[in-house]
Each structure stands twice: as structure tokens, then as C-alpha cells.
Amino acid sequence: MPHMASLATSDLQPEELDRLAGAIRDVNDFPKPGIVFKDITPVLSDPGLFDLAMRALNATFAHEKVDKIIGIDARGFIFAAVMADRRRTGFIPVRKIGKLPWQTHMEAYELEYGEARIEIHKDAILPGERVLLVDDLLATGGTAAAALNLVSAFEGRLVGAAFLIELAFLNGRQRLGSHLDIRSVLTY
Ligand code: AMP
């Protein structure tokens, strides 16, 4: 069972969080040997569990003013877009290279094998806007760090980063830096 450290502001009961954690499926050796993949599709396919996940994520930054929520391609879109709708904020997609149609800022980052590139539209964040980064899972932090570098090209204010799942043993939090407010629903 995960450690549910950062839910002081949550309106979820401990048994509800247990139910949520219990529905996340560990898939061994996916997408390659040695990786234990956290499969969230059983949460998404159950309306009650999906609602629990969204209530828990919403609770992480419930008391901070947010103008725009940034979601990372592709699972991050699911949670970030629903969160944006529930909070009545704007939604900004950070996409894999070549998918956004207009002018973009681009960031390259290292994966375990090779390199990845992500983009954001140049008009995504207005000066002074308060933005929150949302993704399904924080592992090594490489993806989130690249997304945060994209955000740094704007004159907005980064409120923090919210994750449904944090794999704390991979030290992504350290990689993102102590200045960043990171709040995760389920920490393993
Ligand atoms: P990282 O850049 O290492 O923090 O990896 C984060 C991204 O990869 C997230 O957007 C996740 O969707 C995905 N990811 C990495 N490791 C896992 C895992 N064990 N289970 C599920 N998704 C993962």
C-alpha cells in the first residue's frame, strides 16, 4: 500500500484512498523488463473511482488560485483536463513534438533510451497567470522537468505540480528542485 502523505487538505476518507490505491494495477516488465508499470485504466473505467481520483487531485491545490492547468501528453491530459473543468480554469496541452499546429516553444530531454521532445504553444500562458502542472505519475522527473522548462519561457507564475502517483524511490522530487511545491495523492 502506498503512503498517502500529502492529503491533509483532502476531503477523501482513508478507506476511499485505500480503494483508489487498490484499483491501480501493477504490471510487471512493461514497457520493458524491470519496470513495474502503474496501470490507471481500472480507475478511469469506473465512474466512482474516477471521481475519487479527481476529488483527491483537486484537493492537492484546492486553496491556491490557479488560472491555467498544464497537462502532459498523453495520460496527463485526462487528469489535467478534468481538473481544469472542475476548477473552471483554462487547460494547456504540452504535446509530443509535431502535434501542435501553431508556433511553439520546444524542449528536448533524455529518456532512458534516447531523447524525447515536447512543445507548448507560444500564446499558452499570459503574463501574471498562475499555472499548475498536472500529470498522472512522477517517476524520475525528466518529463516534468522538461515541461517546467517550457513554462519558464513565459512570464506566468508557477503554483506547483500535482500528481496522482509519485514513485518516491526514483527521486523525481529532488530532480525538480526544492523550490517547487509538489503534491501527490499516492506516494510509493
Ligand atoms: P519520468 O519522466 O521518469 O518522471 O516519467 C514520467 C512519465 O512516464 C509519466 O508521464 C508517466 O506517465 C510515465 N511513467 C514512468 N514510469 C511509469 C510507471 N512505472 N508506471 C506508469 N507510468 C510511468
mmCIF file of C-alpha atoms and ligand atoms in Angstrom:
data_model
loop_
_atom_site.group_PDB
_atom_site.id
_atom_site.type_symbol
_atom_site.label_atom_id
_atom_site.label_comp_id
_atom_site.label_asym_id
_atom_site.label_seq_id
_atom_site.Cartn_x
_atom_site.Cartn_y
_atom_site.Cartn_z
ATOM 1 C CA MET A 1 0.000 0.000 0.000
ATOM 2 C CA PRO A 2 1.240 3.491 -0.736
ATOM 3 C CA HIS A 3 1.931 6.195 1.768
ATOM 4 C CA MET A 4 -0.674 8.945 1.488
ATOM 5 C CA ALA A 5 1.371 11.802 2.795
ATOM 6 C CA SER A 6 0.144 14.917 1.139
ATOM 7 C CA LEU A 7 -3.576 14.753 1.649
ATOM 8 C CA ALA A 8 -4.049 16.992 4.646
ATOM 9 C CA THR A 9 -6.469 19.084 2.629
ATOM 10 C CA SER A 10 -8.264 16.131 1.093
ATOM 11 C CA ASP A 11 -11.970 15.594 1.552
ATOM 12 C CA LEU A 12 -11.416 11.883 0.953
ATOM 13 C CA GLN A 13 -11.722 9.305 3.716
ATOM 14 C CA PRO A 14 -8.778 6.911 4.304
ATOM 15 C CA GLU A 15 -10.888 3.984 3.105
ATOM 16 C CA GLU A 16 -11.649 5.844 -0.109
ATOM 17 C CA LEU A 17 -7.948 6.366 -0.735
ATOM 18 C CA ASP A 18 -7.347 2.677 0.000
ATOM 19 C CA ARG A 19 -9.979 1.805 -2.597
ATOM 20 C CA LEU A 20 -8.306 4.113 -5.126
ATOM 21 C CA ALA A 21 -4.835 2.695 -4.449
ATOM 22 C CA GLY A 22 -6.178 -0.857 -4.619
ATOM 23 C CA ALA A 23 -7.562 -0.275 -8.100
ATOM 24 C CA ILE A 24 -4.234 0.802 -9.603
ATOM 25 C CA ARG A 25 -2.821 -2.287 -11.280
ATOM 26 C CA ASP A 26 0.878 -3.154 -11.172
ATOM 27 C CA VAL A 27 2.012 -4.605 -14.498
ATOM 28 C CA ASN A 28 5.449 -6.182 -14.285
ATOM 29 C CA ASP A 29 8.009 -5.776 -17.061
ATOM 30 C CA PHE A 30 6.050 -3.181 -19.047
ATOM 31 C CA PRO A 31 7.067 -1.470 -21.298
ATOM 32 C CA LYS A 32 10.383 -3.245 -20.725
ATOM 33 C CA PRO A 33 11.946 -5.756 -18.317
ATOM 34 C CA GLY A 34 12.382 -4.462 -14.765
ATOM 35 C CA ILE A 35 9.718 -1.719 -14.930
ATOM 36 C CA VAL A 36 6.606 -2.062 -12.742
ATOM 37 C CA PHE A 37 4.030 -0.067 -14.664
ATOM 38 C CA LYS A 38 1.238 1.610 -12.689
ATOM 39 C CA ASP A 39 -1.854 0.996 -14.807
ATOM 40 C CA ILE A 40 -4.562 3.549 -14.069
ATOM 41 C CA THR A 41 -7.108 2.282 -16.594
ATOM 42 C CA PRO A 42 -9.128 0.393 -13.912
ATOM 43 C CA VAL A 43 -9.577 3.757 -12.173
ATOM 44 C CA LEU A 44 -10.660 5.511 -15.359
ATOM 45 C CA SER A 45 -13.189 2.848 -16.330
ATOM 46 C CA ASP A 46 -15.061 3.003 -13.009
ATOM 47 C CA PRO A 47 -17.068 6.214 -12.542
ATOM 48 C CA GLY A 48 -16.850 6.073 -8.741
ATOM 49 C CA LEU A 49 -13.075 5.539 -8.734
ATOM 50 C CA PHE A 50 -12.508 8.172 -11.413
ATOM 51 C CA ASP A 51 -14.461 10.624 -9.289
ATOM 52 C CA LEU A 52 -12.381 9.674 -6.225
ATOM 53 C CA ALA A 53 -9.161 10.243 -8.168
ATOM 54 C CA MET A 54 -10.363 13.637 -9.357
ATOM 55 C CA ARG A 55 -11.547 14.692 -5.915
ATOM 56 C CA ALA A 56 -8.172 13.696 -4.465
ATOM 57 C CA LEU A 57 -6.223 15.528 -7.168
ATOM 58 C CA ASN A 58 -8.400 18.606 -6.798
ATOM 59 C CA ALA A 59 -7.744 18.604 -3.064
ATOM 60 C CA THR A 60 -3.982 18.961 -3.574
ATOM 61 C CA PHE A 61 -4.084 22.644 -4.561
ATOM 62 C CA ALA A 62 -7.671 23.418 -3.573
ATOM 63 C CA HIS A 63 -6.771 26.587 -1.686
ATOM 64 C CA GLU A 64 -4.424 28.139 -4.261
ATOM 65 C CA LYS A 65 -5.630 30.436 -7.018
ATOM 66 C CA VAL A 66 -4.943 28.840 -10.412
ATOM 67 C CA ASP A 67 -5.671 30.346 -13.832
ATOM 68 C CA LYS A 68 -4.421 27.551 -16.079
ATOM 69 C CA ILE A 69 -3.686 23.850 -15.672
ATOM 70 C CA ILE A 70 -0.983 22.316 -17.845
ATOM 71 C CA GLY A 71 -1.315 18.647 -18.784
ATOM 72 C CA ILE A 72 1.405 16.444 -20.249
ATOM 73 C CA ASP A 73 0.797 14.222 -23.287
ATOM 74 C CA ALA A 74 -0.951 11.768 -23.022
ATOM 75 C CA ARG A 75 -2.214 10.331 -19.696
ATOM 76 C CA GLY A 76 -1.677 13.696 -18.064
ATOM 77 C CA PHE A 77 -4.319 15.167 -20.383
ATOM 78 C CA ILE A 78 -7.016 13.042 -18.779
ATOM 79 C CA PHE A 79 -6.471 14.301 -15.259
ATOM 80 C CA ALA A 80 -5.418 17.843 -16.126
ATOM 81 C CA ALA A 81 -8.388 18.475 -18.425
ATOM 82 C CA VAL A 82 -10.953 17.143 -15.948
ATOM 83 C CA MET A 83 -9.302 19.122 -13.161
ATOM 84 C CA ALA A 84 -9.388 22.280 -15.283
ATOM 85 C CA ASP A 85 -13.071 21.759 -15.978
ATOM 86 C CA ARG A 86 -13.914 21.123 -12.309
ATOM 87 C CA ARG A 87 -11.915 24.161 -11.201
ATOM 88 C CA ARG A 88 -13.103 26.348 -14.092
ATOM 89 C CA THR A 89 -9.528 27.116 -15.178
ATOM 90 C CA GLY A 90 -8.050 27.018 -18.667
ATOM 91 C CA PHE A 91 -6.336 23.850 -19.907
ATOM 92 C CA ILE A 92 -2.971 23.910 -21.708
ATOM 93 C CA PRO A 93 -1.639 20.826 -23.511
ATOM 94 C CA VAL A 94 2.101 20.103 -23.533
ATOM 95 C CA ARG A 95 2.425 17.773 -26.504
ATOM 96 C CA LYS A 96 4.957 15.474 -28.071
ATOM 97 C CA ILE A 97 6.822 17.069 -30.955
ATOM 98 C CA GLY A 98 4.944 17.775 -34.184
ATOM 99 C CA LYS A 99 1.380 17.722 -32.837
ATOM 100 C CA LEU A 100 0.701 21.370 -32.044
ATOM 101 C CA PRO A 101 -0.337 23.373 -35.110
ATOM 102 C CA TRP A 102 0.798 26.903 -34.230
ATOM 103 C CA GLN A 103 4.083 28.496 -33.049
ATOM 104 C CA THR A 104 5.703 26.619 -30.185
ATOM 105 C CA HIS A 105 8.458 26.580 -27.596
ATOM 106 C CA MET A 106 10.275 23.227 -27.672
ATOM 107 C CA GLU A 107 12.236 21.328 -25.055
ATOM 108 C CA ALA A 108 14.380 18.216 -25.547
ATOM 109 C CA TYR A 109 15.085 15.824 -22.693
ATOM 110 C CA GLU A 110 16.754 12.499 -22.080
ATOM 111 C CA LEU A 111 14.814 9.286 -21.701
ATOM 112 C CA GLU A 112 16.333 6.029 -20.513
ATOM 113 C CA TYR A 113 16.891 5.167 -24.160
ATOM 114 C CA GLY A 114 17.304 8.126 -26.493
ATOM 115 C CA GLU A 115 15.702 11.529 -26.413
ATOM 116 C CA ALA A 116 12.184 12.989 -26.370
ATOM 117 C CA ARG A 117 10.909 16.438 -27.331
ATOM 118 C CA ILE A 118 7.818 18.257 -26.147
ATOM 119 C CA GLU A 119 6.176 21.533 -27.158
ATOM 120 C CA ILE A 120 3.807 24.210 -25.897
ATOM 121 C CA HIS A 121 2.040 26.929 -27.868
ATOM 122 C CA LYS A 122 3.724 30.312 -27.582
ATOM 123 C CA ASP A 123 0.489 32.017 -26.510
ATOM 124 C CA ALA A 124 -0.413 29.393 -23.888
ATOM 125 C CA ILE A 125 0.292 31.449 -20.754
ATOM 126 C CA LEU A 126 -0.315 35.181 -20.325
ATOM 127 C CA PRO A 127 1.907 37.390 -18.137
ATOM 128 C CA GLY A 128 0.950 37.061 -14.484
ATOM 129 C CA GLU A 129 -1.202 33.964 -14.908
ATOM 130 C CA ARG A 130 -0.933 31.355 -12.164
ATOM 131 C CA VAL A 131 -0.288 27.912 -13.615
ATOM 132 C CA LEU A 132 -0.368 24.402 -12.169
ATOM 133 C CA LEU A 133 1.328 21.400 -13.790
ATOM 134 C CA VAL A 134 -0.599 18.109 -13.604
ATOM 135 C CA ASP A 135 0.445 14.605 -14.634
ATOM 136 C CA ASP A 136 -0.621 11.072 -13.785
ATOM 137 C CA LEU A 137 2.712 9.947 -12.390
ATOM 138 C CA LEU A 138 6.056 11.335 -11.217
ATOM 139 C CA ALA A 139 8.862 8.842 -11.838
ATOM 140 C CA THR A 140 12.397 10.169 -12.471
ATOM 141 C CA GLY A 141 11.032 13.673 -13.048
ATOM 142 C CA GLY A 142 12.581 14.059 -16.513
ATOM 143 C CA THR A 143 9.252 14.688 -18.226
ATOM 144 C CA ALA A 144 8.003 17.144 -15.609
ATOM 145 C CA ALA A 145 11.357 18.964 -15.576
ATOM 146 C CA ALA A 146 11.155 19.457 -19.338
ATOM 147 C CA ALA A 147 7.563 20.703 -19.065
ATOM 148 C CA LEU A 148 8.613 23.128 -16.334
ATOM 149 C CA ASN A 149 11.417 24.424 -18.551
ATOM 150 C CA LEU A 150 8.775 25.179 -21.179
ATOM 151 C CA VAL A 151 6.723 27.077 -18.608
ATOM 152 C CA SER A 152 9.786 29.121 -17.631
ATOM 153 C CA ALA A 153 9.705 30.721 -21.100
ATOM 154 C CA PHE A 154 6.570 32.611 -20.001
ATOM 155 C CA GLU A 155 6.016 35.404 -17.512
ATOM 156 C CA GLY A 156 3.418 33.417 -15.605
ATOM 157 C CA ARG A 157 3.691 32.210 -12.021
ATOM 158 C CA LEU A 158 4.161 28.518 -11.346
ATOM 159 C CA VAL A 159 1.947 27.487 -8.423
ATOM 160 C CA GLY A 160 3.245 23.910 -8.252
ATOM 161 C CA ALA A 161 2.898 20.403 -9.643
ATOM 162 C CA ALA A 162 0.251 17.785 -8.802
ATOM 163 C CA PHE A 163 0.497 14.050 -9.469
ATOM 164 C CA LEU A 164 -1.906 11.200 -8.843
ATOM 165 C CA ILE A 165 1.041 8.854 -8.209
ATOM 166 C CA GLU A 166 4.617 9.554 -7.093
ATOM 167 C CA LEU A 167 7.295 6.855 -7.234
ATOM 168 C CA ALA A 168 9.365 8.416 -4.464
ATOM 169 C CA PHE A 169 12.184 5.867 -4.745
ATOM 170 C CA LEU A 170 13.086 7.354 -8.157
ATOM 171 C CA ASN A 171 13.763 10.774 -6.565
ATOM 172 C CA GLY A 172 11.862 12.814 -9.150
ATOM 173 C CA ARG A 173 11.043 15.334 -6.438
ATOM 174 C CA GLN A 174 14.747 16.067 -5.882
ATOM 175 C CA ARG A 175 15.287 16.443 -9.607
ATOM 176 C CA LEU A 176 12.534 19.055 -9.839
ATOM 177 C CA GLY A 177 14.137 21.118 -7.082
ATOM 178 C CA SER A 178 13.208 22.104 -3.541
ATOM 179 C CA HIS A 179 11.698 25.438 -4.663
ATOM 180 C CA LEU A 180 8.821 23.642 -6.400
ATOM 181 C CA ASP A 181 5.650 22.814 -4.451
ATOM 182 C CA ILE A 182 4.937 19.169 -5.389
ATOM 183 C CA ARG A 183 1.809 17.434 -4.071
ATOM 184 C CA SER A 184 0.984 13.813 -4.833
ATOM 185 C CA VAL A 185 -2.119 11.792 -3.965
ATOM 186 C CA LEU A 186 -0.475 8.365 -3.648
ATOM 187 C CA THR A 187 3.220 8.026 -2.850
ATOM 188 C CA TYR A 188 5.045 4.705 -3.261
HETATM 189 P P1 AMP B 1 9.560 10.438 -15.697
HETATM 190 O O1 AMP B 1 9.918 11.393 -16.784
HETATM 191 O O2 AMP B 1 10.604 9.395 -15.432
HETATM 192 O O3 AMP B 1 9.138 11.136 -14.415
HETATM 193 O O4 AMP B 1 8.324 9.610 -16.206
HETATM 194 C C1 AMP B 1 7.114 10.178 -16.129
HETATM 195 C C2 AMP B 1 6.192 9.776 -17.235
HETATM 196 O O5 AMP B 1 6.358 8.424 -17.660
HETATM 197 C C3 AMP B 1 4.810 9.920 -16.674
HETATM 198 O O6 AMP B 1 4.123 10.823 -17.510
HETATM 199 C C4 AMP B 1 4.224 8.548 -16.672
HETATM 200 O O7 AMP B 1 3.049 8.545 -17.427
HETATM 201 C C5 AMP B 1 5.255 7.619 -17.300
HETATM 202 N N1 AMP B 1 5.762 6.583 -16.379
HETATM 203 C C6 AMP B 1 7.029 6.458 -15.929
HETATM 204 N N2 AMP B 1 7.179 5.396 -15.126
HETATM 205 C C7 AMP B 1 5.965 4.834 -15.020
HETATM 206 C C8 AMP B 1 5.443 3.695 -14.293
HETATM 207 N N3 AMP B 1 6.201 2.917 -13.519
HETATM 208 N N4 AMP B 1 4.131 3.438 -14.420
HETATM 209 C C9 AMP B 1 3.328 4.208 -15.190
HETATM 210 N N5 AMP B 1 3.761 5.268 -15.902
HETATM 211 C C10 AMP B 1 5.053 5.589 -15.832
#
